[in-house]
Amino acid sequence: MSVPYWNHNVHYQRLVMKLMPASCQRALDVGCGDGLLASKLATRAAHVTAADRAPEAVAMACERHGGLDNVEFVTADYLDDPRGLLPEGKYDFISAVAVIHHAGFTEAAEALTRLLSPGGRLVVIGLARNRSPLDWIISGAGQIASRALRLRNGPKTGPGRAVPAMDPVLSWGETGRLARRVLPGCRFRRLLLRRYLLVWDKPE
């Protein structure tokens, strides 16, 4: 599938796809933005729900990818869903790219795990804040890698319309420690392009 634009989030969508179980029936993309990742998940899952709390983002996603028969776009907040648009325990796979730093980590993680079905998988591509000297060294290496990737992919761009954005509050170390405490057994590692990867499989 061709990629209409490139940035760090789009770069790691391929990693999200690799971590998606092959037998996935129902997937949820939280904070779907313009729907690009949801459209990719739809090639692997029987049904995809693409949710965003910003109505303008959902409208953009419907405009760009609304023709997909197995994707449902909904305006819903995974943290507060009084209409029940995102049923708990329903999804075999949940992706959250550049999303959970918009809320408290524990609150976000607990809300996402409630939505997972037993045996389901959560994949988070997240952001954190540089605080230690090592953080800044890794960040500098990431900037060099990002420049090299821009030579191949072109400059970083976004969907073309404004979507909500927020800077992370927690540092990389704080985020990793919280992840291991709130999601026992999770896999957490820092990625080069100013992101981290968190993978957690819900017990059966």
XYZ file of N, CA and C in Angstrom:
612
model
N 0.848 -1.196 0.000
C 0.000 0.000 0.000
C 0.882 1.244 0.000
N 0.635 2.181 -0.882
C 1.419 3.400 -0.941
C 1.122 4.277 0.271
N 2.128 5.024 0.699
C 1.989 5.913 1.851
C 1.925 7.346 1.337
N 0.844 8.069 1.625
C 0.681 9.400 1.058
C 1.585 10.462 1.679
N 2.142 10.172 2.836
C 3.047 11.107 3.497
C 3.893 10.319 4.482
N 4.940 10.957 5.023
C 5.851 10.259 5.919
C 6.117 11.108 7.142
N 6.111 10.475 8.302
C 6.588 11.065 9.544
C 6.946 9.921 10.490
N 7.340 10.247 11.703
C 7.786 9.199 12.624
C 6.667 8.220 12.968
N 5.451 8.696 13.104
C 4.337 7.795 13.399
C 4.081 6.834 12.245
N 4.066 7.370 11.038
C 3.852 6.522 9.854
C 4.990 5.517 9.711
N 6.198 5.950 10.020
C 7.358 5.062 9.926
C 7.154 3.802 10.752
N 6.561 3.929 11.926
C 6.403 2.786 12.821
C 5.091 2.032 12.622
N 4.274 2.443 11.677
C 3.063 1.669 11.394
C 3.404 0.277 10.870
N 4.494 0.150 10.157
C 4.910 -1.170 9.670
C 5.214 -2.094 10.844
N 5.806 -1.559 11.899
C 6.093 -2.353 13.089
C 4.794 -2.789 13.761
N 3.825 -1.895 13.836
C 2.516 -2.251 14.399
C 1.916 -3.413 13.622
N 1.991 -3.347 12.299
C 1.427 -4.403 11.468
C 2.124 -5.745 11.725
N 3.435 -5.733 11.909
C 4.168 -6.974 12.164
C 3.733 -7.622 13.469
N 3.325 -6.807 14.431
C 2.959 -7.305 15.747
C 1.482 -7.685 15.847
N 0.746 -7.473 14.792
C -0.679 -7.815 14.783
C -0.840 -9.317 14.583
N -1.602 -9.994 15.443
C -1.802 -11.439 15.272
C -2.425 -11.770 13.920
N -1.970 -12.838 13.324
C -2.436 -13.209 11.982
C -3.916 -13.572 11.975
N -4.419 -14.070 13.093
C -5.813 -14.534 13.145
C -6.759 -13.486 13.721
N -6.379 -12.219 13.676
C -7.177 -11.157 14.301
C -8.551 -11.027 13.638
N -9.579 -11.064 14.456
C -10.932 -10.876 13.965
C -11.395 -9.430 14.122
N -11.180 -8.864 15.316
C -11.660 -7.504 15.584
C -10.509 -6.667 16.120
N -10.167 -5.611 15.385
C -9.085 -4.709 15.771
C -9.650 -3.334 16.079
N -8.959 -2.626 16.950
C -9.330 -1.256 17.308
C -8.103 -0.376 17.182
N -8.228 0.708 16.424
C -7.168 1.713 16.345
C -7.646 2.937 17.103
N -7.014 3.213 18.239
C -7.400 4.324 19.103
C -6.645 5.581 18.679
N -7.364 6.703 18.590
C -6.750 7.927 18.107
C -6.388 7.792 16.646
N -7.366 7.393 15.843
C -7.105 6.976 14.456
C -6.661 8.105 13.541
N -6.865 9.363 13.944
C -6.462 10.458 13.072
C -7.142 10.375 11.721
N -6.360 10.422 10.660
C -6.935 10.414 9.304
C -7.245 9.015 8.796
N -7.041 7.979 9.640
C -7.429 6.624 9.255
C -6.400 5.837 8.481
N -5.203 6.355 8.314
C -4.199 5.660 7.504
C -3.841 4.300 8.099
N -3.547 4.252 9.405
C -3.203 2.978 10.017
C -4.392 2.027 9.993
N -5.584 2.535 10.272
C -6.778 1.671 10.242
C -6.950 1.021 8.878
N -6.668 1.756 7.817
C -6.804 1.192 6.469
C -5.800 0.067 6.240
N -4.630 0.148 6.881
C -3.646 -0.924 6.776
C -4.065 -2.131 7.608
N -4.565 -1.873 8.820
C -5.030 -2.971 9.665
C -6.147 -3.750 8.976
N -6.935 -3.056 8.179
C -8.073 -3.688 7.499
C -7.646 -4.742 6.489
N -6.387 -4.719 6.071
C -5.901 -5.748 5.154
C -5.588 -7.049 5.879
N -5.563 -7.005 7.219
C -5.205 -8.179 8.015
C -6.320 -8.646 8.941
N -7.187 -7.732 9.372
C -8.237 -8.069 10.332
C -9.583 -8.188 9.625
N -10.442 -9.025 10.193
C -11.780 -9.176 9.609
C -12.587 -7.893 9.755
N -12.422 -7.213 10.890
C -13.155 -5.968 11.126
C -12.288 -5.028 11.939
N -12.295 -3.752 11.570
C -11.514 -2.729 12.267
C -12.436 -1.607 12.713
N -12.316 -1.232 13.976
C -12.963 -0.022 14.473
C -11.891 1.048 14.615
N -12.092 2.179 13.968
C -11.156 3.301 14.035
C -11.826 4.406 14.835
N -11.273 4.721 16.006
C -11.915 5.656 16.922
C -11.026 6.857 17.203
N -11.648 8.011 17.274
C -10.949 9.226 17.656
C -11.951 10.124 18.368
N -11.482 10.839 19.393
C -12.409 11.709 20.116
C -12.631 13.032 19.403
N -11.824 13.321 18.375
C -11.952 14.562 17.620
C -12.850 14.335 16.410
N -14.026 14.950 16.363
C -14.926 14.734 15.222
C -14.293 15.105 13.884
N -13.451 16.135 13.876
C -12.829 16.543 12.621
C -11.874 15.466 12.108
N -11.222 14.745 13.025
C -10.344 13.654 12.603
C -11.154 12.513 12.006
N -12.262 12.167 12.640
C -13.103 11.078 12.125
C -13.688 11.448 10.767
N -14.085 12.711 10.612
C -14.607 13.161 9.317
C -13.544 13.023 8.230
N -12.312 13.380 8.568
C -11.220 13.252 7.612
C -10.957 11.788 7.282
N -10.997 10.915 8.301
C -10.784 9.485 8.074
C -11.870 8.903 7.184
N -13.107 9.299 7.420
C -14.213 8.809 6.587
C -14.060 9.279 5.153
N -13.609 10.503 4.979
C -13.424 11.054 3.637
C -12.346 10.295 2.872
N -11.275 9.911 3.569
C -10.130 9.304 2.892
C -10.229 7.786 2.773
N -10.896 7.148 3.764
C -10.904 5.688 3.781
C -12.290 5.116 4.026
N -13.318 5.922 3.838
C -14.675 5.479 4.142
C -15.212 4.403 3.224
N -14.515 4.111 2.150
C -14.998 3.091 1.221
C -14.644 1.674 1.603
N -13.932 1.497 2.723
C -13.530 0.155 3.140
C -14.683 -0.538 3.854
N -15.069 -1.699 3.362
C -16.243 -2.392 3.895
C -16.051 -2.894 5.317
N -14.817 -3.188 5.702
C -14.589 -3.789 7.015
C -14.016 -2.809 8.043
N -14.179 -1.513 7.802
C -13.723 -0.499 8.754
C -14.901 0.365 9.184
N -15.043 0.524 10.493
C -16.072 1.388 11.072
C -15.378 2.562 11.761
N -15.721 3.775 11.364
C -15.143 4.974 11.963
C -16.132 5.549 12.977
N -15.652 5.765 14.205
C -16.540 6.261 15.259
C -15.875 7.411 16.012
N -16.687 8.383 16.403
C -16.217 9.452 17.283
C -16.449 8.986 18.709
N -15.369 8.602 19.366
C -15.476 8.049 20.710
C -14.155 8.237 21.441
N -14.248 8.396 22.750
C -13.083 8.545 23.620
C -12.932 7.254 24.415
N -11.824 6.573 24.241
C -11.636 5.297 24.929
C -11.593 5.456 26.449
N -11.298 6.674 26.922
C -11.258 6.922 28.362
C -12.640 7.148 28.958
N -13.561 7.625 28.149
C -14.902 7.963 28.631
C -15.876 7.723 27.484
N -16.552 6.590 27.529
C -17.396 6.152 26.421
C -18.808 5.847 26.916
N -19.561 6.878 27.313
C -20.888 6.627 27.902
C -21.873 5.989 26.933
N -21.657 6.157 25.625
C -22.579 5.575 24.651
C -22.258 4.108 24.342
N -21.179 3.613 24.889
C -20.828 2.216 24.664
C -20.435 1.894 23.241
N -19.815 2.849 22.562
C -19.394 2.615 21.180
C -18.178 1.695 21.101
N -17.437 1.604 22.212
C -16.255 0.748 22.270
C -16.475 -0.265 23.388
N -17.115 -1.376 23.089
C -17.467 -2.356 24.131
C -16.225 -2.976 24.778
N -16.293 -3.152 26.076
C -15.182 -3.761 26.796
C -15.052 -5.247 26.447
N -13.796 -5.703 26.399
C -13.518 -7.117 26.168
C -13.818 -7.615 24.775
N -13.857 -6.717 23.801
C -14.310 -7.097 22.461
C -13.185 -7.285 21.460
N -12.040 -6.645 21.681
C -11.061 -6.512 20.597
C -9.869 -7.453 20.787
N -9.521 -8.160 19.705
C -8.366 -9.056 19.711
C -7.051 -8.291 19.628
N -7.110 -7.086 19.078
C -5.898 -6.295 18.864
C -6.252 -4.816 18.994
N -5.425 -4.081 19.739
C -5.617 -2.633 19.871
C -4.293 -1.942 19.575
N -4.334 -0.952 18.707
C -3.163 -0.119 18.431
C -3.431 1.293 18.931
N -2.387 1.899 19.473
C -2.475 3.281 19.952
C -1.159 3.961 19.607
N -1.168 4.771 18.572
C 0.050 5.430 18.085
C -0.009 6.912 18.439
N 0.960 7.352 19.250
C 1.056 8.760 19.667
C -0.242 9.237 20.311
N -0.780 8.406 21.216
C -2.090 8.684 21.806
C -2.049 8.793 23.326
N -1.439 7.800 24.002
C -1.706 7.696 25.428
C -1.010 8.766 26.272
N -0.060 9.517 25.702
C 0.529 10.609 26.478
C -0.431 11.792 26.604
N -1.586 11.734 25.946
C -2.608 12.765 26.099
C -3.381 12.588 27.400
N -3.124 11.513 28.130
C -3.814 11.249 29.400
C -2.783 10.733 30.395
N -3.212 10.498 31.629
C -2.338 9.844 32.582
C -2.048 8.431 32.130
N -0.795 7.990 32.274
C -0.411 6.687 31.723
C -1.235 5.567 32.324
N -1.366 5.548 33.639
C -2.097 4.457 34.287
C -3.551 4.423 33.844
N -4.187 5.590 33.810
C -5.579 5.668 33.374
C -5.728 5.154 31.944
N -4.813 5.578 31.071
C -4.884 5.173 29.666
C -4.668 3.673 29.515
N -3.648 3.135 30.192
C -3.340 1.720 30.058
C -4.487 0.861 30.581
N -5.053 1.230 31.710
C -6.149 0.436 32.273
C -7.384 0.477 31.375
N -7.653 1.644 30.777
C -8.799 1.743 29.866
C -8.604 0.869 28.635
N -7.411 0.867 28.087
C -7.145 0.062 26.896
C -7.206 -1.428 27.190
N -6.691 -1.836 28.335
C -6.704 -3.263 28.650
C -8.124 -3.768 28.899
N -9.007 -2.899 29.386
C -10.406 -3.314 29.561
C -11.073 -3.605 28.223
N -10.641 -2.923 27.181
C -11.238 -3.117 25.859
C -10.764 -4.398 25.180
N -9.604 -4.901 25.596
C -9.052 -6.114 24.995
C -9.841 -7.346 25.404
N -9.996 -8.273 24.469
C -10.556 -9.574 24.801
C -9.468 -10.419 25.459
N -9.830 -11.437 26.233
C -8.815 -12.334 26.798
C -7.936 -12.916 25.693
N -6.620 -12.832 25.904
C -5.690 -13.288 24.884
C -5.375 -12.239 23.839
N -5.999 -11.071 23.934
C -5.777 -10.005 22.959
C -4.452 -9.294 23.168
N -4.036 -8.541 22.171
C -2.739 -7.857 22.205
C -2.900 -6.350 22.078
N -2.187 -5.624 22.934
C -2.107 -4.166 22.881
C -0.727 -3.770 22.363
N -0.702 -2.897 21.345
C 0.554 -2.359 20.826
C 0.488 -0.830 20.889
N 1.422 -0.257 21.615
C 1.495 1.198 21.774
C 2.792 1.697 21.164
N 2.688 2.686 20.307
C 3.845 3.478 19.876
C 3.668 4.825 20.555
N 4.529 5.117 21.527
C 4.294 6.290 22.361
C 5.445 7.276 22.367
N 5.183 8.400 23.004
C 6.162 9.470 23.142
C 6.495 9.662 24.615
N 7.707 10.099 24.881
C 8.122 10.441 26.233
C 9.073 11.635 26.155
N 9.513 12.080 27.320
C 10.258 13.329 27.420
C 11.731 13.054 27.734
N 12.615 13.772 27.073
C 14.038 13.690 27.395
C 14.292 14.333 28.757
N 15.032 13.600 29.607
C 15.340 14.173 30.917
C 16.788 13.915 31.323
N 17.313 12.750 31.024
C 18.676 12.406 31.437
C 19.661 12.674 30.305
N 20.957 12.719 30.623
C 21.957 12.854 29.553
C 21.850 11.764 28.502
N 21.575 10.520 28.945
C 21.429 9.429 27.991
C 20.237 9.674 27.058
N 19.153 10.229 27.600
C 17.993 10.555 26.759
C 18.401 11.477 25.620
N 19.180 12.486 25.936
C 19.567 13.465 24.917
C 20.538 12.860 23.908
N 21.386 11.949 24.353
C 22.308 11.287 23.427
C 21.516 10.430 22.429
N 20.567 9.652 22.945
C 19.749 8.815 22.062
C 18.918 9.686 21.124
N 18.393 10.785 21.656
C 17.603 11.692 20.829
C 18.445 12.270 19.694
N 19.704 12.595 19.991
C 20.595 13.119 18.953
C 20.847 12.096 17.862
N 21.038 10.834 18.272
C 21.225 9.774 17.280
C 19.966 9.608 16.432
N 18.807 9.759 17.070
C 17.549 9.660 16.337
C 17.390 10.762 15.306
N 17.880 11.954 15.632
C 17.789 13.065 14.677
C 18.639 12.779 13.446
N 19.796 12.167 13.657
C 20.645 11.811 12.515
C 19.934 10.780 11.636
N 19.326 9.772 12.291
C 18.596 8.755 11.532
C 17.410 9.358 10.799
N 16.728 10.298 11.457
C 15.567 10.936 10.842
C 15.968 11.723 9.596
N 17.107 12.406 9.656
C 17.578 13.150 8.479
C 17.875 12.198 7.325
N 18.470 11.056 7.636
C 18.769 10.075 6.584
C 17.478 9.543 5.960
N 16.474 9.296 6.793
C 15.196 8.797 6.279
C 14.482 9.851 5.436
N 14.660 11.106 5.805
C 14.022 12.171 5.015
C 14.608 12.258 3.616
N 15.866 11.904 3.469
C 16.465 11.896 2.134
C 15.780 10.862 1.245
N 15.338 9.752 1.856
C 14.681 8.696 1.102
C 13.189 8.956 0.929
N 12.540 9.434 2.002
C 11.079 9.542 2.013
C 10.537 10.948 1.767
N 11.416 11.932 1.771
C 10.947 13.309 1.689
C 10.763 13.887 3.084
N 10.477 15.171 3.180
C 10.330 15.801 4.495
C 9.144 15.247 5.271
N 9.257 15.356 6.609
C 8.150 14.919 7.453
C 6.927 15.801 7.210
N 5.797 15.158 7.006
C 4.540 15.885 6.852
C 3.462 15.119 7.616
N 2.275 15.714 7.701
C 1.169 15.082 8.393
C 0.003 14.859 7.466
N -1.165 14.563 8.043
C -2.333 14.275 7.216
C -2.807 15.454 6.374
N -2.380 16.658 6.716
C -2.788 17.816 5.920
C -3.801 18.710 6.610
N -4.357 18.221 7.729
C -5.264 19.032 8.517
C -4.881 18.891 9.980
N -5.202 19.899 10.753
C -4.803 19.898 12.158
C -5.533 18.799 12.927
N -4.781 18.049 13.725
C -5.357 17.097 14.675
C -4.761 17.430 16.041
N -5.462 17.108 17.118
C -4.974 17.470 18.452
C -3.580 16.913 18.715
N -2.726 17.716 19.337
C -1.365 17.289 19.663
C -1.020 17.773 21.064
N -0.116 17.059 21.712
C 0.290 17.409 23.066
C 1.693 16.881 23.292
N 2.502 17.638 24.029
C 3.842 17.178 24.367
C 3.772 16.196 25.533
N 4.627 15.175 25.546
C 4.620 14.215 26.652
C 5.124 14.849 27.943
N 4.676 14.316 29.065
C 5.079 14.805 30.385
C 6.083 13.849 31.027
N 5.834 12.549 30.935
C 6.700 11.559 31.569
C 7.987 11.366 30.779
N 9.060 11.082 31.492
C 10.324 10.758 30.839
C 10.283 9.319 30.329
N 11.301 8.947 29.558
C 11.397 7.583 29.048
C 11.480 6.581 30.199
N 12.314 6.900 31.188
C 12.461 6.003 32.322
C 11.183 5.874 33.127
N 10.518 6.987 33.390
C 9.260 6.942 34.127
C 8.209 6.129 33.392
N 8.138 6.315 32.093
C 7.156 5.581 31.295
C 7.418 4.086 31.334
N 8.680 3.682 31.191
C 9.016 2.268 31.231
C 8.694 1.637 32.574
N 9.003 2.333 33.662
C 8.723 1.786 34.986
C 7.220 1.652 35.222
N 6.466 2.649 34.804
C 5.009 2.582 34.951
C 4.429 1.449 34.110
N 4.926 1.307 32.892
C 4.420 0.258 32.000
C 4.607 -1.116 32.632
N 5.780 -1.366 33.191
C 6.044 -2.681 33.774
C 5.238 -2.914 35.048
N 4.874 -1.834 35.727
C 4.077 -1.985 36.940
C 2.596 -2.187 36.615
N 2.085 -1.400 35.668
C 0.658 -1.446 35.341
C 0.334 -2.631 34.432
N 1.285 -3.010 33.572
C 1.076 -4.089 32.601
C 2.143 -5.161 32.804
N 2.015 -5.964 33.843
C 3.044 -6.974 34.132
C 3.284 -7.892 32.931
N 4.564 -8.105 32.657
C 4.914 -8.975 31.541
C 4.995 -8.264 30.201
N 4.765 -6.956 30.192
C 4.817 -6.225 28.916
C 6.246 -6.157 28.398
N 6.364 -5.918 27.107
C 7.653 -5.641 26.489
C 7.718 -4.143 26.206
N 8.776 -3.519 26.668
C 8.925 -2.076 26.510
C 10.342 -1.788 26.047
N 10.446 -1.019 24.969
C 11.770 -0.590 24.534
C 11.678 0.736 23.811
N 12.740 1.478 23.937
C 12.813 2.767 23.254
C 13.202 2.562 21.801
N 12.523 3.279 20.925
C 12.826 3.254 19.499
C 13.666 4.472 19.140
N 14.285 4.417 17.993
C 15.262 5.456 17.655
C 14.610 6.791 17.332
N 13.457 6.758 16.668
C 12.867 7.996 16.168
C 11.892 8.615 17.175
N 12.384 8.887 18.375
C 11.629 9.623 19.393
C 10.308 8.940 19.752
N 10.307 7.641 19.770
C 9.133 6.863 20.130
C 9.573 5.674 20.989
N 8.601 5.080 21.691
C 8.850 3.809 22.356
C 7.818 2.796 21.881
N 8.139 1.526 22.065
C 7.233 0.436 21.733
C 6.834 -0.273 23.016
N 5.553 -0.478 23.191
C 5.022 -1.250 24.305
C 4.093 -2.314 23.735
N 4.336 -3.565 24.107
C 3.504 -4.680 23.660
C 3.055 -5.447 24.904
N 1.755 -5.689 25.011
C 1.226 -6.443 26.148
C 0.147 -7.393 25.676
N 0.271 -8.651 26.082
C -0.722 -9.669 25.753
C -1.576 -9.937 26.984
N -2.872 -9.766 26.846
C -3.795 -9.970 27.969
C -3.914 -11.461 28.260
N -3.821 -11.849 29.519
C -3.967 -13.277 29.847
C -5.295 -13.831 29.389
N -5.282 -15.089 29.019
C -6.521 -15.761 28.590
C -7.519 -15.832 29.755
